[in-house]
Amino acid sequence: MKTLVIMAAGMGSRFGGLKQIEPVGPSGEIIADYSVYDAKKAGFERVVFIIRKENEDYFKEHIISKFNDKIEVELAFQELSYIPEDVILPEGRVKMLGTGHALYCAQDYIDDDFIIINSDDFYGYDSFLQASKFLDSKNEDYMSVNYPFYVTMSKYGKVKRGVVKEDNGYVKEIIESEISVDGDKIIASSLVDGDIFEIEKDTPVAVNFFAFRKSFLNVLNQEFDKFIHGDIDLKSEFLLPDILKCGLAEKKFKVRCATSKSKWIGMTYKEDEEDVKKSINELISLGEYPNNLWG
């Protein structure tokens, strides 16, 4: 049973609120509604939402209730306290521990191969279809579904993306970066070591759409144990691309590259909201989605 895992525990500091639950569709749909709709259409049978415990009641009443007779749904909770008993985080730490920790918190709900995505990114049906077919192939590789950088830009400021270094259809490296456009130049700055480099507009970037075998959870736990018992400060994060980076360097697995044909829509800044709504309405007018997803 293939599972869709949706990370919805972040607060969206640049957006200025909980963008995961901001209505963007004509019938009050949030972005994650479209992901669930596309995933179900592509053959996924279960959804696991990773949320903050404090948002449980809202999700049950306003989000999950619409899926009751359509797809199996589970809630997992990402909290700073979900760490080994022998670990004490630095005093004053309030920031979540990252996307890798989100998956760590949800692993008990994952019984088979799965994909994991952001809740505030609109990925489009082709992404889910490619991932579904890939997981059905039953080889041992993993997959990153990527987009050309220009598809993922925001006209309102810098964005954080994983710059993908590719080799014969496989991921060689994913460099988590903050990317800005300066005239006709696109400048990426590594979030790990501050290295600054230029990319092209069609350079593939990863936006946290990964297809994994269940075996990835073993790698996740090994890497999390190293991370959480290491030198944790107020901003340290355990990120999925960093886990992949370590695994690729140690040749534990291979990660295939896929380029989605779908339109990617993201909501980094509050100003992006109207563009997101407009883009979704355009897709509806083209007949790609009904006016009311769950009506």
PDB file of C-alpha atoms in Angstrom:
ATOM      1  CA  MET A   1       0.000   0.000   0.000  1.00  0.00           C
ATOM      2  CA  LYS A   2       1.695   3.188  -1.212  1.00  0.00           C
ATOM      3  CA  THR A   3       1.580   6.097   1.210  1.00  0.00           C
ATOM      4  CA  LEU A   4       1.678   9.862   0.709  1.00  0.00           C
ATOM      5  CA  VAL A   5       3.417  11.654   3.587  1.00  0.00           C
ATOM      6  CA  ILE A   6       2.715  15.391   3.836  1.00  0.00           C
ATOM      7  CA  MET A   7       4.883  17.627   6.016  1.00  0.00           C
ATOM      8  CA  ALA A   8       2.643  20.298   7.534  1.00  0.00           C
ATOM      9  CA  ALA A   9       4.294  21.173  10.846  1.00  0.00           C
ATOM     10  CA  GLY A  10       6.209  24.303   9.747  1.00  0.00           C
ATOM     11  CA  MET A  11       4.863  27.742  10.518  1.00  0.00           C
ATOM     12  CA  GLY A  12       5.999  29.528   7.354  1.00  0.00           C
ATOM     13  CA  SER A  13       7.894  32.488   8.825  1.00  0.00           C
ATOM     14  CA  ARG A  14       8.298  34.281   5.499  1.00  0.00           C
ATOM     15  CA  PHE A  15       4.616  33.828   4.751  1.00  0.00           C
ATOM     16  CA  GLY A  16       3.629  35.302   8.089  1.00  0.00           C
ATOM     17  CA  GLY A  17       1.373  32.517   9.341  1.00  0.00           C
ATOM     18  CA  LEU A  18       0.285  28.919   8.968  1.00  0.00           C
ATOM     19  CA  LYS A  19       0.256  28.819   5.175  1.00  0.00           C
ATOM     20  CA  GLN A  20      -0.492  25.093   5.180  1.00  0.00           C
ATOM     21  CA  ILE A  21      -4.157  25.825   5.976  1.00  0.00           C
ATOM     22  CA  GLU A  22      -4.606  28.961   3.848  1.00  0.00           C
ATOM     23  CA  PRO A  23      -7.530  28.432   1.407  1.00  0.00           C
ATOM     24  CA  VAL A  24      -6.408  28.835  -2.210  1.00  0.00           C
ATOM     25  CA  GLY A  25      -9.050  26.921  -4.181  1.00  0.00           C
ATOM     26  CA  PRO A  26     -12.481  28.259  -5.235  1.00  0.00           C
ATOM     27  CA  SER A  27     -14.250  25.957  -2.760  1.00  0.00           C
ATOM     28  CA  GLY A  28     -11.892  26.621   0.145  1.00  0.00           C
ATOM     29  CA  GLU A  29      -9.297  24.009  -0.791  1.00  0.00           C
ATOM     30  CA  ILE A  30      -5.813  24.250   0.669  1.00  0.00           C
ATOM     31  CA  ILE A  31      -2.771  23.307  -1.412  1.00  0.00           C
ATOM     32  CA  ALA A  32      -2.558  19.896   0.275  1.00  0.00           C
ATOM     33  CA  ASP A  33      -6.056  19.076  -0.991  1.00  0.00           C
ATOM     34  CA  TYR A  34      -4.695  19.103  -4.522  1.00  0.00           C
ATOM     35  CA  SER A  35      -1.778  16.879  -3.519  1.00  0.00           C
ATOM     36  CA  VAL A  36      -4.128  14.322  -1.955  1.00  0.00           C
ATOM     37  CA  TYR A  37      -6.401  14.479  -5.007  1.00  0.00           C
ATOM     38  CA  ASP A  38      -3.487  13.941  -7.425  1.00  0.00           C
ATOM     39  CA  ALA A  39      -1.932  11.201  -5.292  1.00  0.00           C
ATOM     40  CA  LYS A  40      -5.202   9.274  -5.051  1.00  0.00           C
ATOM     41  CA  LYS A  41      -5.663   9.570  -8.802  1.00  0.00           C
ATOM     42  CA  ALA A  42      -2.107   8.230  -9.293  1.00  0.00           C
ATOM     43  CA  GLY A  43      -2.734   5.169  -7.126  1.00  0.00           C
ATOM     44  CA  PHE A  44      -1.775   6.135  -3.572  1.00  0.00           C
ATOM     45  CA  GLU A  45      -4.050   4.668  -0.916  1.00  0.00           C
ATOM     46  CA  ARG A  46      -2.984   6.288   2.361  1.00  0.00           C
ATOM     47  CA  VAL A  47      -2.085   9.788   3.550  1.00  0.00           C
ATOM     48  CA  VAL A  48      -0.077  10.683   6.644  1.00  0.00           C
ATOM     49  CA  PHE A  49      -0.152  14.345   7.651  1.00  0.00           C
ATOM     50  CA  ILE A  50       2.716  15.442   9.893  1.00  0.00           C
ATOM     51  CA  ILE A  51       1.458  18.344  11.979  1.00  0.00           C
ATOM     52  CA  ARG A  52       1.974  20.097  15.304  1.00  0.00           C
ATOM     53  CA  LYS A  53      -0.060  18.636  18.152  1.00  0.00           C
ATOM     54  CA  GLU A  54      -1.585  22.049  18.816  1.00  0.00           C
ATOM     55  CA  ASN A  55      -3.219  21.975  15.358  1.00  0.00           C
ATOM     56  CA  GLU A  56      -4.790  18.516  15.763  1.00  0.00           C
ATOM     57  CA  ASP A  57      -8.366  19.675  16.376  1.00  0.00           C
ATOM     58  CA  TYR A  58      -8.309  22.077  13.435  1.00  0.00           C
ATOM     59  CA  PHE A  59      -6.969  19.423  11.057  1.00  0.00           C
ATOM     60  CA  LYS A  60      -9.532  16.865  12.176  1.00  0.00           C
ATOM     61  CA  GLU A  61     -12.447  19.256  11.789  1.00  0.00           C
ATOM     62  CA  HIS A  62     -11.504  21.210   8.688  1.00  0.00           C
ATOM     63  CA  ILE A  63      -8.979  19.129   6.717  1.00  0.00           C
ATOM     64  CA  ILE A  64      -9.282  15.418   7.401  1.00  0.00           C
ATOM     65  CA  SER A  65     -13.075  15.264   7.623  1.00  0.00           C
ATOM     66  CA  LYS A  66     -13.419  15.776   3.868  1.00  0.00           C
ATOM     67  CA  PHE A  67     -11.312  12.646   3.129  1.00  0.00           C
ATOM     68  CA  ASN A  68     -13.216  10.212   5.374  1.00  0.00           C
ATOM     69  CA  ASP A  69     -14.807   8.118   2.620  1.00  0.00           C
ATOM     70  CA  LYS A  70     -12.176   8.784  -0.037  1.00  0.00           C
ATOM     71  CA  ILE A  71      -8.732   7.807   1.268  1.00  0.00           C
ATOM     72  CA  GLU A  72      -7.226   6.477   4.508  1.00  0.00           C
ATOM     73  CA  VAL A  73      -5.716   9.278   6.613  1.00  0.00           C
ATOM     74  CA  GLU A  74      -3.441   9.278   9.663  1.00  0.00           C
ATOM     75  CA  LEU A  75      -2.030  12.106  11.777  1.00  0.00           C
ATOM     76  CA  ALA A  76       1.548  12.121  13.051  1.00  0.00           C
ATOM     77  CA  PHE A  77       2.924  14.830  15.320  1.00  0.00           C
ATOM     78  CA  GLN A  78       6.269  16.559  14.992  1.00  0.00           C
ATOM     79  CA  GLU A  79       7.365  17.953  18.336  1.00  0.00           C
ATOM     80  CA  LEU A  80      10.756  18.957  19.692  1.00  0.00           C
ATOM     81  CA  SER A  81      10.210  16.507  22.532  1.00  0.00           C
ATOM     82  CA  TYR A  82      10.200  13.528  20.132  1.00  0.00           C
ATOM     83  CA  ILE A  83      13.874  12.712  20.656  1.00  0.00           C
ATOM     84  CA  PRO A  84      15.814  10.035  22.566  1.00  0.00           C
ATOM     85  CA  GLU A  85      15.549  10.268  26.355  1.00  0.00           C
ATOM     86  CA  ASP A  86      19.288  10.813  26.764  1.00  0.00           C
ATOM     87  CA  VAL A  87      19.266  14.017  24.677  1.00  0.00           C
ATOM     88  CA  ILE A  88      18.747  17.510  26.088  1.00  0.00           C
ATOM     89  CA  LEU A  89      18.290  20.275  23.521  1.00  0.00           C
ATOM     90  CA  PRO A  90      19.921  23.692  24.093  1.00  0.00           C
ATOM     91  CA  GLU A  91      17.948  26.042  26.298  1.00  0.00           C
ATOM     92  CA  GLY A  92      15.836  28.368  24.173  1.00  0.00           C
ATOM     93  CA  ARG A  93      15.529  25.972  21.223  1.00  0.00           C
ATOM     94  CA  VAL A  94      12.072  26.482  19.659  1.00  0.00           C
ATOM     95  CA  LYS A  95      12.770  25.828  15.971  1.00  0.00           C
ATOM     96  CA  MET A  96      11.671  22.442  14.649  1.00  0.00           C
ATOM     97  CA  LEU A  97      14.494  20.010  13.885  1.00  0.00           C
ATOM     98  CA  GLY A  98      13.865  19.809  10.141  1.00  0.00           C
ATOM     99  CA  THR A  99      12.295  17.648   7.452  1.00  0.00           C
ATOM    100  CA  GLY A 100      14.284  14.551   8.398  1.00  0.00           C
ATOM    101  CA  HIS A 101      12.978  14.809  11.952  1.00  0.00           C
ATOM    102  CA  ALA A 102       9.435  15.224  10.589  1.00  0.00           C
ATOM    103  CA  LEU A 103       9.743  11.865   8.848  1.00  0.00           C
ATOM    104  CA  TYR A 104      11.348  10.372  11.968  1.00  0.00           C
ATOM    105  CA  CYS A 105       8.230  11.377  13.918  1.00  0.00           C
ATOM    106  CA  ALA A 106       5.934   9.745  11.337  1.00  0.00           C
ATOM    107  CA  GLN A 107       7.762   6.485  10.692  1.00  0.00           C
ATOM    108  CA  ASP A 108       5.418   4.325  12.805  1.00  0.00           C
ATOM    109  CA  TYR A 109       2.627   5.126  10.323  1.00  0.00           C
ATOM    110  CA  ILE A 110       4.589   3.995   7.255  1.00  0.00           C
ATOM    111  CA  ASP A 111       4.206   0.325   6.350  1.00  0.00           C
ATOM    112  CA  ASP A 112       5.437   0.277   2.757  1.00  0.00           C
ATOM    113  CA  ASP A 113       7.028   2.407   0.044  1.00  0.00           C
ATOM    114  CA  PHE A 114       6.078   6.076   0.177  1.00  0.00           C
ATOM    115  CA  ILE A 115       6.539   9.589  -1.111  1.00  0.00           C
ATOM    116  CA  ILE A 116       7.095  12.620   1.086  1.00  0.00           C
ATOM    117  CA  ILE A 117       6.229  16.201   0.126  1.00  0.00           C
ATOM    118  CA  ASN A 118       5.736  19.697   1.520  1.00  0.00           C
ATOM    119  CA  SER A 119       2.176  20.719   2.357  1.00  0.00           C
ATOM    120  CA  ASP A 120       2.591  24.219   0.940  1.00  0.00           C
ATOM    121  CA  ASP A 121       3.857  23.271  -2.531  1.00  0.00           C
ATOM    122  CA  PHE A 122       1.564  22.455  -5.444  1.00  0.00           C
ATOM    123  CA  TYR A 123       3.341  19.717  -7.410  1.00  0.00           C
ATOM    124  CA  GLY A 124       0.846  18.685 -10.105  1.00  0.00           C
ATOM    125  CA  TYR A 125      -0.440  15.293 -11.231  1.00  0.00           C
ATOM    126  CA  ASP A 126       2.533  14.297 -13.390  1.00  0.00           C
ATOM    127  CA  SER A 127       4.821  14.329 -10.343  1.00  0.00           C
ATOM    128  CA  PHE A 128       2.620  11.871  -8.460  1.00  0.00           C
ATOM    129  CA  LEU A 129       2.143   9.693 -11.543  1.00  0.00           C
ATOM    130  CA  GLN A 130       5.902   9.428 -12.135  1.00  0.00           C
ATOM    131  CA  ALA A 131       6.493   8.592  -8.466  1.00  0.00           C
ATOM    132  CA  SER A 132       3.718   6.012  -8.431  1.00  0.00           C
ATOM    133  CA  LYS A 133       5.025   4.213 -11.505  1.00  0.00           C
ATOM    134  CA  PHE A 134       8.544   4.321 -10.071  1.00  0.00           C
ATOM    135  CA  LEU A 135       7.486   2.743  -6.775  1.00  0.00           C
ATOM    136  CA  ASP A 136       5.519   0.076  -8.659  1.00  0.00           C
ATOM    137  CA  SER A 137       8.736  -0.921 -10.436  1.00  0.00           C
ATOM    138  CA  LYS A 138      10.009  -2.429  -7.160  1.00  0.00           C
ATOM    139  CA  ASN A 139      13.704  -1.759  -7.746  1.00  0.00           C
ATOM    140  CA  GLU A 140      15.780  -0.656  -4.781  1.00  0.00           C
ATOM    141  CA  ASP A 141      16.548   2.912  -5.869  1.00  0.00           C
ATOM    142  CA  TYR A 142      14.960   6.077  -4.520  1.00  0.00           C
ATOM    143  CA  MET A 143      13.771   9.047  -6.592  1.00  0.00           C
ATOM    144  CA  SER A 144      13.836  12.832  -6.423  1.00  0.00           C
ATOM    145  CA  VAL A 145      11.150  14.557  -8.506  1.00  0.00           C
ATOM    146  CA  ASN A 146      12.671  17.883  -9.551  1.00  0.00           C
ATOM    147  CA  TYR A 147      11.702  21.041 -11.442  1.00  0.00           C
ATOM    148  CA  PRO A 148      13.718  23.562 -13.481  1.00  0.00           C
ATOM    149  CA  PHE A 149      14.628  26.441 -11.168  1.00  0.00           C
ATOM    150  CA  TYR A 150      12.706  29.055 -13.166  1.00  0.00           C
ATOM    151  CA  VAL A 151       9.477  27.140 -12.487  1.00  0.00           C
ATOM    152  CA  THR A 152      10.006  27.506  -8.726  1.00  0.00           C
ATOM    153  CA  MET A 153      11.023  31.173  -8.525  1.00  0.00           C
ATOM    154  CA  SER A 154       9.147  33.785  -6.503  1.00  0.00           C
ATOM    155  CA  LYS A 155       9.033  37.321  -7.842  1.00  0.00           C
ATOM    156  CA  TYR A 156       8.868  38.572  -4.265  1.00  0.00           C
ATOM    157  CA  GLY A 157      12.295  37.532  -3.025  1.00  0.00           C
ATOM    158  CA  LYS A 158      14.796  34.797  -2.301  1.00  0.00           C
ATOM    159  CA  VAL A 159      13.788  31.142  -2.118  1.00  0.00           C
ATOM    160  CA  LYS A 160      15.327  28.041  -0.563  1.00  0.00           C
ATOM    161  CA  ARG A 161      15.798  25.152  -2.967  1.00  0.00           C
ATOM    162  CA  GLY A 162      17.985  22.075  -3.279  1.00  0.00           C
ATOM    163  CA  VAL A 163      20.283  22.533  -6.286  1.00  0.00           C
ATOM    164  CA  VAL A 164      20.621  19.118  -7.921  1.00  0.00           C
ATOM    165  CA  LYS A 165      23.924  17.931  -9.357  1.00  0.00           C
ATOM    166  CA  GLU A 166      23.042  15.154 -11.798  1.00  0.00           C
ATOM    167  CA  ASP A 167      25.074  12.350 -13.388  1.00  0.00           C
ATOM    168  CA  ASN A 168      23.526  10.073 -16.037  1.00  0.00           C
ATOM    169  CA  GLY A 169      20.032  10.357 -14.630  1.00  0.00           C
ATOM    170  CA  TYR A 170      21.056   9.945 -11.000  1.00  0.00           C
ATOM    171  CA  VAL A 171      21.505  12.465  -8.212  1.00  0.00           C
ATOM    172  CA  LYS A 172      25.148  13.138  -7.519  1.00  0.00           C
ATOM    173  CA  GLU A 173      24.498  15.782  -4.875  1.00  0.00           C
ATOM    174  CA  ILE A 174      21.744  18.073  -3.601  1.00  0.00           C
ATOM    175  CA  ILE A 175      23.018  21.401  -2.282  1.00  0.00           C
ATOM    176  CA  GLU A 176      20.474  23.062   0.005  1.00  0.00           C
ATOM    177  CA  SER A 177      20.719  26.718  -1.025  1.00  0.00           C
ATOM    178  CA  GLU A 178      19.169  30.145  -0.770  1.00  0.00           C
ATOM    179  CA  ILE A 179      18.719  31.405  -4.316  1.00  0.00           C
ATOM    180  CA  SER A 180      18.247  34.952  -5.565  1.00  0.00           C
ATOM    181  CA  VAL A 181      17.990  36.563  -8.979  1.00  0.00           C
ATOM    182  CA  ASP A 182      20.329  39.484  -9.652  1.00  0.00           C
ATOM    183  CA  GLY A 183      19.647  40.900 -13.109  1.00  0.00           C
ATOM    184  CA  ASP A 184      20.426  38.136 -15.585  1.00  0.00           C
ATOM    185  CA  LYS A 185      22.325  36.101 -12.969  1.00  0.00           C
ATOM    186  CA  ILE A 186      20.906  33.476 -10.633  1.00  0.00           C
ATOM    187  CA  ILE A 187      22.979  33.245  -7.454  1.00  0.00           C
ATOM    188  CA  ALA A 188      22.844  30.295  -5.078  1.00  0.00           C
ATOM    189  CA  SER A 189      24.340  30.328  -1.596  1.00  0.00           C
ATOM    190  CA  SER A 190      24.815  26.994   0.149  1.00  0.00           C
ATOM    191  CA  LEU A 191      23.005  26.818   3.481  1.00  0.00           C
ATOM    192  CA  VAL A 192      25.646  24.414   4.743  1.00  0.00           C
ATOM    193  CA  ASP A 193      28.986  26.124   4.053  1.00  0.00           C
ATOM    194  CA  GLY A 194      28.004  29.484   2.531  1.00  0.00           C
ATOM    195  CA  ASP A 195      29.608  28.639  -0.827  1.00  0.00           C
ATOM    196  CA  ILE A 196      28.266  30.991  -3.524  1.00  0.00           C
ATOM    197  CA  PHE A 197      27.784  29.823  -7.111  1.00  0.00           C
ATOM    198  CA  GLU A 198      25.746  30.615 -10.215  1.00  0.00           C
ATOM    199  CA  ILE A 199      23.108  28.357 -11.715  1.00  0.00           C
ATOM    200  CA  GLU A 200      21.138  28.418 -14.965  1.00  0.00           C
ATOM    201  CA  LYS A 201      17.407  29.021 -15.107  1.00  0.00           C
ATOM    202  CA  ASP A 202      16.772  25.419 -16.113  1.00  0.00           C
ATOM    203  CA  THR A 203      19.061  23.897 -13.462  1.00  0.00           C
ATOM    204  CA  PRO A 204      17.021  21.172 -11.716  1.00  0.00           C
ATOM    205  CA  VAL A 205      16.112  21.891  -8.120  1.00  0.00           C
ATOM    206  CA  ALA A 206      14.637  19.598  -5.495  1.00  0.00           C
ATOM    207  CA  VAL A 207      11.580  20.845  -3.629  1.00  0.00           C
ATOM    208  CA  ASN A 208      11.137  17.988  -1.132  1.00  0.00           C
ATOM    209  CA  PHE A 209       9.326  15.551  -3.415  1.00  0.00           C
ATOM    210  CA  PHE A 210      11.033  12.233  -2.769  1.00  0.00           C
ATOM    211  CA  ALA A 211       9.961   8.653  -3.439  1.00  0.00           C
ATOM    212  CA  PHE A 212      11.432   6.181  -0.958  1.00  0.00           C
ATOM    213  CA  ARG A 213      11.409   2.486  -0.284  1.00  0.00           C
ATOM    214  CA  LYS A 214      10.542   1.533   3.271  1.00  0.00           C
ATOM    215  CA  SER A 215      14.245   0.647   3.669  1.00  0.00           C
ATOM    216  CA  PHE A 216      14.987   4.373   3.785  1.00  0.00           C
ATOM    217  CA  LEU A 217      13.642   4.436   7.343  1.00  0.00           C
ATOM    218  CA  ASN A 218      16.639   2.369   8.454  1.00  0.00           C
ATOM    219  CA  VAL A 219      18.977   4.967   6.952  1.00  0.00           C
ATOM    220  CA  LEU A 220      16.906   7.736   8.537  1.00  0.00           C
ATOM    221  CA  ASN A 221      17.259   6.274  12.021  1.00  0.00           C
ATOM    222  CA  GLN A 222      20.990   5.727  11.670  1.00  0.00           C
ATOM    223  CA  GLU A 223      21.570   9.304  10.516  1.00  0.00           C
ATOM    224  CA  PHE A 224      19.227  10.803  13.103  1.00  0.00           C
ATOM    225  CA  ASP A 225      21.103   9.025  15.875  1.00  0.00           C
ATOM    226  CA  LYS A 226      24.330  10.664  14.666  1.00  0.00           C
ATOM    227  CA  PHE A 227      22.670  14.073  14.348  1.00  0.00           C
ATOM    228  CA  ILE A 228      20.826  14.175  17.657  1.00  0.00           C
ATOM    229  CA  HIS A 229      23.863  13.018  19.624  1.00  0.00           C
ATOM    230  CA  GLY A 230      26.076  15.552  17.880  1.00  0.00           C
ATOM    231  CA  ASP A 231      26.616  19.258  18.427  1.00  0.00           C
ATOM    232  CA  ILE A 232      23.087  20.686  18.360  1.00  0.00           C
ATOM    233  CA  ASP A 233      22.633  24.440  18.564  1.00  0.00           C
ATOM    234  CA  LEU A 234      19.602  26.742  18.314  1.00  0.00           C
ATOM    235  CA  LYS A 235      19.415  26.448  14.518  1.00  0.00           C
ATOM    236  CA  SER A 236      20.710  22.948  13.673  1.00  0.00           C
ATOM    237  CA  GLU A 237      18.412  21.052  11.307  1.00  0.00           C
ATOM    238  CA  PHE A 238      18.164  17.432  10.215  1.00  0.00           C
ATOM    239  CA  LEU A 239      17.174  17.730   6.553  1.00  0.00           C
ATOM    240  CA  LEU A 240      16.169  15.075   4.028  1.00  0.00           C
ATOM    241  CA  PRO A 241      18.657  16.299   1.374  1.00  0.00           C
ATOM    242  CA  ASP A 242      21.473  16.058   3.941  1.00  0.00           C
ATOM    243  CA  ILE A 243      20.501  12.450   4.683  1.00  0.00           C
ATOM    244  CA  LEU A 244      20.599  11.727   0.966  1.00  0.00           C
ATOM    245  CA  LYS A 245      23.959  13.466   0.689  1.00  0.00           C
ATOM    246  CA  CYS A 246      25.467  11.208   3.361  1.00  0.00           C
ATOM    247  CA  GLY A 247      23.935   8.069   1.907  1.00  0.00           C
ATOM    248  CA  LEU A 248      25.116   8.872  -1.604  1.00  0.00           C
ATOM    249  CA  ALA A 249      28.633   9.637  -0.376  1.00  0.00           C
ATOM    250  CA  GLU A 250      28.730   6.298   1.415  1.00  0.00           C
ATOM    251  CA  LYS A 251      27.103   4.542  -1.585  1.00  0.00           C
ATOM    252  CA  LYS A 252      24.303   3.123   0.528  1.00  0.00           C
ATOM    253  CA  PHE A 253      21.772   3.695  -2.264  1.00  0.00           C
ATOM    254  CA  LYS A 254      21.104   5.452  -5.568  1.00  0.00           C
ATOM    255  CA  VAL A 255      18.634   8.278  -6.178  1.00  0.00           C
ATOM    256  CA  ARG A 256      17.148   8.668  -9.611  1.00  0.00           C
ATOM    257  CA  CYS A 257      16.343  12.082 -11.074  1.00  0.00           C
ATOM    258  CA  ALA A 258      12.939  12.783 -12.553  1.00  0.00           C
ATOM    259  CA  THR A 259      11.807  16.087 -14.039  1.00  0.00           C
ATOM    260  CA  SER A 260       8.134  16.831 -13.604  1.00  0.00           C
ATOM    261  CA  LYS A 261       6.079  18.073 -16.523  1.00  0.00           C
ATOM    262  CA  SER A 262       3.581  19.623 -14.144  1.00  0.00           C
ATOM    263  CA  LYS A 263       3.248  23.236 -13.138  1.00  0.00           C
ATOM    264  CA  TRP A 264       4.830  23.795  -9.715  1.00  0.00           C
ATOM    265  CA  ILE A 265       3.192  26.444  -7.533  1.00  0.00           C
ATOM    266  CA  GLY A 266       4.705  27.552  -4.240  1.00  0.00           C
ATOM    267  CA  MET A 267       3.683  29.963  -1.512  1.00  0.00           C
ATOM    268  CA  THR A 268       6.846  31.333   0.074  1.00  0.00           C
ATOM    269  CA  TYR A 269       5.645  34.877   0.713  1.00  0.00           C
ATOM    270  CA  LYS A 270       2.217  36.272   1.595  1.00  0.00           C
ATOM    271  CA  GLU A 271       2.325  38.142  -1.708  1.00  0.00           C
ATOM    272  CA  ASP A 272       2.480  34.796  -3.544  1.00  0.00           C
ATOM    273  CA  GLU A 273      -1.029  33.906  -2.400  1.00  0.00           C
ATOM    274  CA  GLU A 274      -2.941  35.695  -5.155  1.00  0.00           C
ATOM    275  CA  ASP A 275      -0.643  34.217  -7.836  1.00  0.00           C
ATOM    276  CA  VAL A 276      -1.294  30.743  -6.404  1.00  0.00           C
ATOM    277  CA  LYS A 277      -5.054  31.248  -6.546  1.00  0.00           C
ATOM    278  CA  LYS A 278      -4.829  32.550 -10.103  1.00  0.00           C
ATOM    279  CA  SER A 279      -2.703  29.597 -11.243  1.00  0.00           C
ATOM    280  CA  ILE A 280      -5.103  27.079  -9.708  1.00  0.00           C
ATOM    281  CA  ASN A 281      -8.084  28.764 -11.344  1.00  0.00           C
ATOM    282  CA  GLU A 282      -6.279  28.543 -14.688  1.00  0.00           C
ATOM    283  CA  LEU A 283      -5.774  24.783 -14.210  1.00  0.00           C
ATOM    284  CA  ILE A 284      -9.459  24.436 -13.339  1.00  0.00           C
ATOM    285  CA  SER A 285     -10.445  26.323 -16.488  1.00  0.00           C
ATOM    286  CA  LEU A 286      -8.287  23.886 -18.488  1.00  0.00           C
ATOM    287  CA  GLY A 287     -10.254  20.998 -17.021  1.00  0.00           C
ATOM    288  CA  GLU A 288      -7.382  19.548 -14.977  1.00  0.00           C
ATOM    289  CA  TYR A 289      -9.287  19.880 -11.692  1.00  0.00           C
ATOM    290  CA  PRO A 290     -12.966  20.196 -10.767  1.00  0.00           C
ATOM    291  CA  ASN A 291     -14.205  23.441  -9.279  1.00  0.00           C
ATOM    292  CA  ASN A 292     -14.892  21.598  -6.034  1.00  0.00           C
ATOM    293  CA  LEU A 293     -12.359  18.823  -5.379  1.00  0.00           C
ATOM    294  CA  TRP A 294     -14.352  16.908  -2.786  1.00  0.00           C
ATOM    295  CA  GLY A 295     -17.892  18.023  -3.521  1.00  0.00           C
TER     296      GLY A 295
END
